[in-house]
CSV table of C-alpha atoms in Angstrom, one decimal:
chain,number,residue,atom,x,y,z
R,1,UNK,CA,27.5,26.8,11.6
R,2,UNK,CA,28.9,30.1,10.2
R,3,UNK,CA,29.9,30.2,6.6
R,4,UNK,CA,32.7,32.1,5.0
R,5,UNK,CA,32.8,35.6,6.4
R,6,UNK,CA,34.2,38.5,4.4
R,7,UNK,CA,34.7,42.1,5.3
R,8,UNK,CA,33.9,44.7,4.4
R,9,UNK,CA,30.8,44.2,2.2
R,10,UNK,CA,31.4,47.4,0.3
R,11,UNK,CA,34.6,49.4,-0.1
R,12,UNK,CA,34.8,52.8,-1.9
R,13,UNK,CA,38.2,54.3,-2.2
R,14,UNK,CA,40.2,56.7,-4.2
R,15,UNK,CA,42.9,55.7,-6.7
R,16,UNK,CA,46.2,55.2,-5.1
R,17,UNK,CA,44.9,54.2,-1.7
R,18,UNK,CA,45.6,50.8,-0.1
R,19,UNK,CA,42.7,48.4,0.2
R,20,UNK,CA,42.6,45.4,2.5
R,21,UNK,CA,40.0,42.7,2.1
R,22,UNK,CA,39.5,40.1,4.9
R,23,UNK,CA,38.2,36.6,5.0
R,24,UNK,CA,37.5,34.0,7.6
R,25,UNK,CA,37.0,30.5,6.1
R,26,UNK,CA,34.8,27.8,7.4
R,27,UNK,CA,36.5,26.1,10.4
R,28,UNK,CA,38.2,22.9,9.4
R,29,UNK,CA,38.4,23.7,5.7
R,30,UNK,CA,42.0,23.4,4.4
R,31,UNK,CA,41.7,25.3,1.1
R,32,UNK,CA,41.1,29.0,0.7
R,33,UNK,CA,40.6,30.8,-2.6
R,34,UNK,CA,40.4,34.4,-3.6
R,35,UNK,CA,38.4,35.2,-6.7
R,36,UNK,CA,37.5,38.4,-8.6
R,37,UNK,CA,34.3,38.7,-10.5
R,38,UNK,CA,33.6,41.3,-13.3
R,39,UNK,CA,30.9,41.3,-15.9
R,40,UNK,CA,33.5,41.1,-18.7
R,41,UNK,CA,35.7,38.4,-17.3
R,42,UNK,CA,33.5,36.5,-15.0
R,43,UNK,CA,35.1,34.7,-12.0
R,44,UNK,CA,38.9,34.7,-12.0
R,45,UNK,CA,41.0,32.8,-9.5
R,46,UNK,CA,43.6,35.1,-8.1
R,47,UNK,CA,45.3,32.8,-5.6
R,48,UNK,CA,44.7,29.8,-3.4
R,49,UNK,CA,46.1,28.4,-0.2
R,50,UNK,CA,46.3,24.9,1.2
R,51,UNK,CA,46.9,24.6,4.9
R,52,UNK,CA,47.8,28.3,5.0
R,53,UNK,CA,50.5,27.9,2.3
R,54,UNK,CA,50.0,29.8,-1.0
R,55,UNK,CA,49.9,27.1,-3.8
R,56,UNK,CA,49.2,29.1,-6.9
R,57,UNK,CA,49.3,32.9,-7.3
R,58,UNK,CA,49.5,32.9,-11.1
R,59,UNK,CA,46.2,34.7,-11.2
R,60,UNK,CA,47.3,37.7,-9.2
R,61,UNK,CA,47.2,40.4,-11.9
R,62,UNK,CA,50.2,42.5,-10.7
R,63,UNK,CA,52.6,43.2,-7.9
R,64,UNK,CA,50.1,45.6,-6.5
R,65,UNK,CA,48.1,42.6,-5.3
R,66,UNK,CA,49.3,40.5,-2.4
R,67,UNK,CA,47.6,37.9,-0.2
R,68,UNK,CA,48.4,36.3,3.1
R,69,UNK,CA,47.1,33.6,5.3
R,70,UNK,CA,48.8,33.9,8.7
R,71,UNK,CA,46.6,31.1,10.3
R,72,UNK,CA,43.9,28.7,9.4
R,73,UNK,CA,41.1,31.1,10.3
R,74,UNK,CA,42.1,34.3,8.5
R,75,UNK,CA,43.3,35.6,5.2
R,76,UNK,CA,43.8,39.0,3.6
R,77,UNK,CA,44.0,40.3,0.1
R,78,UNK,CA,45.7,43.7,-0.2
R,79,UNK,CA,45.8,46.0,-3.2
R,80,UNK,CA,48.4,48.8,-3.0
R,81,UNK,CA,48.1,51.2,-4.8
R,82,UNK,CA,44.5,50.7,-6.0
R,83,UNK,CA,43.4,51.6,-9.5
R,84,UNK,CA,40.0,52.1,-11.0
R,85,UNK,CA,40.4,48.9,-13.1
R,86,UNK,CA,40.5,47.0,-9.8
R,87,UNK,CA,36.8,47.7,-9.3
R,88,UNK,CA,35.1,44.4,-9.0
R,89,UNK,CA,33.5,42.0,-6.6
R,90,UNK,CA,36.1,40.0,-4.7
R,91,UNK,CA,35.0,36.6,-3.3
R,92,UNK,CA,36.7,34.4,-0.8
R,93,UNK,CA,35.9,30.7,-0.8
R,94,UNK,CA,36.9,27.7,1.2
R,95,UNK,CA,36.7,24.0,0.7
R,96,UNK,CA,37.7,20.7,2.2
R,97,UNK,CA,40.0,18.2,0.6
R,98,UNK,CA,38.1,15.2,-0.6
R,99,UNK,CA,34.9,17.1,-1.0
R,100,UNK,CA,35.6,17.7,-4.6
R,101,UNK,CA,34.9,21.1,-6.0
R,102,UNK,CA,32.3,22.2,-3.6
R,103,UNK,CA,33.4,25.7,-2.8
R,104,UNK,CA,31.7,27.7,-0.1
R,105,UNK,CA,31.8,31.4,-1.0
R,106,UNK,CA,31.6,34.4,1.3
R,107,UNK,CA,29.2,37.2,0.4
R,108,UNK,CA,31.9,39.1,-1.4
R,109,UNK,CA,33.4,42.6,-1.2
R,110,UNK,CA,32.1,45.1,-3.7
R,111,UNK,CA,35.2,47.3,-4.4
R,112,UNK,CA,34.9,50.6,-6.2
R,113,UNK,CA,38.0,52.6,-6.9
R,114,UNK,CA,37.3,56.1,-8.0
L,1,UNK,CA,38.5,30.1,-28.0
L,2,UNK,CA,37.5,30.5,-24.4
L,3,UNK,CA,38.2,27.5,-22.1
L,4,UNK,CA,34.5,27.3,-21.0
L,5,UNK,CA,31.8,28.9,-23.1
L,6,UNK,CA,28.1,29.5,-22.3
L,7,UNK,CA,25.3,31.3,-24.0
L,8,UNK,CA,24.8,34.3,-21.8
L,9,UNK,CA,21.1,34.5,-22.5
L,10,UNK,CA,18.9,35.8,-21.0
L,11,UNK,CA,16.5,33.0,-21.3
L,12,UNK,CA,13.0,34.2,-20.5
L,13,UNK,CA,10.6,31.4,-19.8
L,14,UNK,CA,7.1,31.1,-18.2
L,15,UNK,CA,6.6,29.2,-15.0
L,16,UNK,CA,6.3,25.5,-15.6
L,17,UNK,CA,8.4,25.5,-18.7
L,18,UNK,CA,11.3,23.2,-19.4
L,19,UNK,CA,14.6,25.0,-20.2
L,20,UNK,CA,18.0,23.7,-21.1
L,21,UNK,CA,21.5,25.2,-21.1
L,22,UNK,CA,24.6,24.0,-22.7
L,23,UNK,CA,28.2,24.7,-21.9
L,24,UNK,CA,31.2,23.8,-24.1
L,25,UNK,CA,34.8,23.3,-22.8
L,26,UNK,CA,38.0,23.2,-24.8
L,27,UNK,CA,40.3,21.0,-22.8
L,28,UNK,CA,39.5,17.4,-23.7
L,29,UNK,CA,41.4,16.2,-20.6
L,30,UNK,CA,39.1,17.9,-18.2
L,31,UNK,CA,38.3,15.8,-15.2
L,32,UNK,CA,35.2,17.0,-13.6
L,33,UNK,CA,32.3,19.3,-14.2
L,34,UNK,CA,29.8,21.3,-12.2
L,35,UNK,CA,26.9,23.7,-12.3
L,36,UNK,CA,26.8,26.6,-9.8
L,37,UNK,CA,24.0,29.0,-9.3
L,38,UNK,CA,24.4,32.6,-8.6
L,39,UNK,CA,21.5,34.9,-7.6
L,40,UNK,CA,21.7,38.6,-8.4
L,41,UNK,CA,24.3,40.3,-6.1
L,42,UNK,CA,25.0,37.1,-4.2
L,43,UNK,CA,27.7,34.5,-4.1
L,44,UNK,CA,27.8,31.4,-6.3
L,45,UNK,CA,26.5,28.2,-4.8
L,46,UNK,CA,27.0,24.6,-6.0
L,47,UNK,CA,23.9,23.4,-7.7
L,48,UNK,CA,25.1,19.9,-8.8
L,49,UNK,CA,28.1,17.9,-10.0
L,50,UNK,CA,27.9,16.4,-13.5
L,51,UNK,CA,28.7,12.7,-13.8
L,52,UNK,CA,29.5,10.8,-16.9
L,53,UNK,CA,26.4,8.8,-16.7
L,54,UNK,CA,24.2,11.8,-16.2
L,55,UNK,CA,22.5,12.7,-12.9
L,56,UNK,CA,19.3,14.1,-11.7
L,57,UNK,CA,18.3,16.0,-8.6
L,58,UNK,CA,14.6,16.7,-8.4
L,59,UNK,CA,13.7,19.0,-11.4
L,60,UNK,CA,17.3,19.4,-12.4
L,61,UNK,CA,19.2,17.0,-14.8
L,62,UNK,CA,22.8,17.4,-15.7
L,63,UNK,CA,24.6,15.5,-18.5
L,64,UNK,CA,28.1,15.2,-19.9
L,65,UNK,CA,29.1,14.5,-23.5
L,66,UNK,CA,32.8,14.0,-23.5
L,67,UNK,CA,32.9,13.3,-27.3
L,68,UNK,CA,31.5,16.7,-28.1
L,69,UNK,CA,33.0,18.3,-25.0
L,70,UNK,CA,29.8,19.8,-23.6
L,71,UNK,CA,27.7,19.6,-20.5
L,72,UNK,CA,24.1,20.5,-20.2
L,73,UNK,CA,21.6,21.4,-17.5
L,74,UNK,CA,17.9,20.8,-17.9
L,75,UNK,CA,15.4,22.4,-15.6
L,76,UNK,CA,11.8,21.0,-15.7
L,77,UNK,CA,8.7,22.7,-14.3
L,78,UNK,CA,10.5,26.0,-13.9
L,79,UNK,CA,9.7,28.0,-10.7
L,80,UNK,CA,10.1,31.8,-10.2
L,81,UNK,CA,12.8,31.0,-7.7
L,82,UNK,CA,14.9,29.4,-10.4
L,83,UNK,CA,15.6,32.8,-11.8
L,84,UNK,CA,19.4,33.2,-11.5
L,85,UNK,CA,22.6,33.0,-13.4
L,86,UNK,CA,23.9,29.4,-13.9
L,87,UNK,CA,27.6,29.0,-14.1
L,88,UNK,CA,29.3,26.1,-15.8
L,89,UNK,CA,32.5,25.1,-14.0
L,90,UNK,CA,35.3,22.7,-15.2
L,91,UNK,CA,38.2,21.2,-13.4
L,92,UNK,CA,41.0,20.5,-15.9
L,93,UNK,CA,42.9,18.2,-13.6
L,94,UNK,CA,42.3,15.6,-10.9
L,95,UNK,CA,44.6,17.3,-8.4
L,96,UNK,CA,44.0,20.8,-9.6
L,97,UNK,CA,42.1,23.3,-7.6
L,98,UNK,CA,42.1,25.8,-10.4
L,99,UNK,CA,38.5,25.6,-11.6
L,100,UNK,CA,37.6,27.3,-14.9
L,101,UNK,CA,34.4,29.2,-14.8
L,102,UNK,CA,32.0,30.1,-17.6
L,103,UNK,CA,30.5,33.6,-17.7
L,104,UNK,CA,27.1,32.2,-16.9
L,105,UNK,CA,23.7,31.9,-18.5
L,106,UNK,CA,21.0,34.2,-17.2
L,107,UNK,CA,17.5,32.7,-16.6
L,108,UNK,CA,14.4,34.7,-15.9
L,109,UNK,CA,11.3,32.7,-15.0
L,110,UNK,CA,8.2,34.8,-15.5
L,111,UNK,CA,4.7,34.4,-13.9
C-alpha cells in the first residue's frame, strides 16, 4: 500500500518565484496536514483539512502561503512570492479519524529559496 | 515557556546501554501524548503512544506523570539502529488535531 506521496523531493528556487508543493494522502484517510520543519522551530503545523475542507489555517505564516485540497487524493501548498526565510522541509501527513494521532508522513520537500 | 520542551542532547551511549529521555509540557489539560522517531533526513514516524498507566513495547517503555506534567521514554539494550531524533508530541484537546511537537532529543548509539 502506497504511503503519503509528496513532490518534488527537492526544490531550489530564487526569491520572488512561485513554489508549488504537492501531496497525495493515503487512500481513505480523511485528515491531511501540512507541516514545516526547521532546526530552530521544529515541526510547525501550517494547515489541516478534514474531508477536503480546511479546518484550521492559523499556522499559515503569511498571505503568501495558500493551500488547497480539490479532492480526497490531492493537495497543494503554494508560496507566492517565495522568500529565503521560507527555506525548510515541508511535510504532508494524513491520518484517519478514530486512529488517534497516528500521522503518516510523506518524505517531505526540501525547499531552498536563494 | 515553550509548550513542549525536550533536552536536545545529543545523548551518546554505547550499544546495550539504557537511556531515558524526558519531555515536559505546559498545558495541564493536555489529553494525549506520543513519541515519534525521526531518522536523519527522513520523515517522523509514530514510535508509541503514552498511556496514563505507562506502557511498554519491547525495549521501549513510555510513562506519563500528569502531576509533574512530563512524559518519559526509556530505551533498554540500545541498538545502533536506535540512533535517531525522538520527538515528544502532545495533543492539547480531545477533538483537536493540532498536535504540539517538541524539538526532539538526538540519540547516537555507538558500537
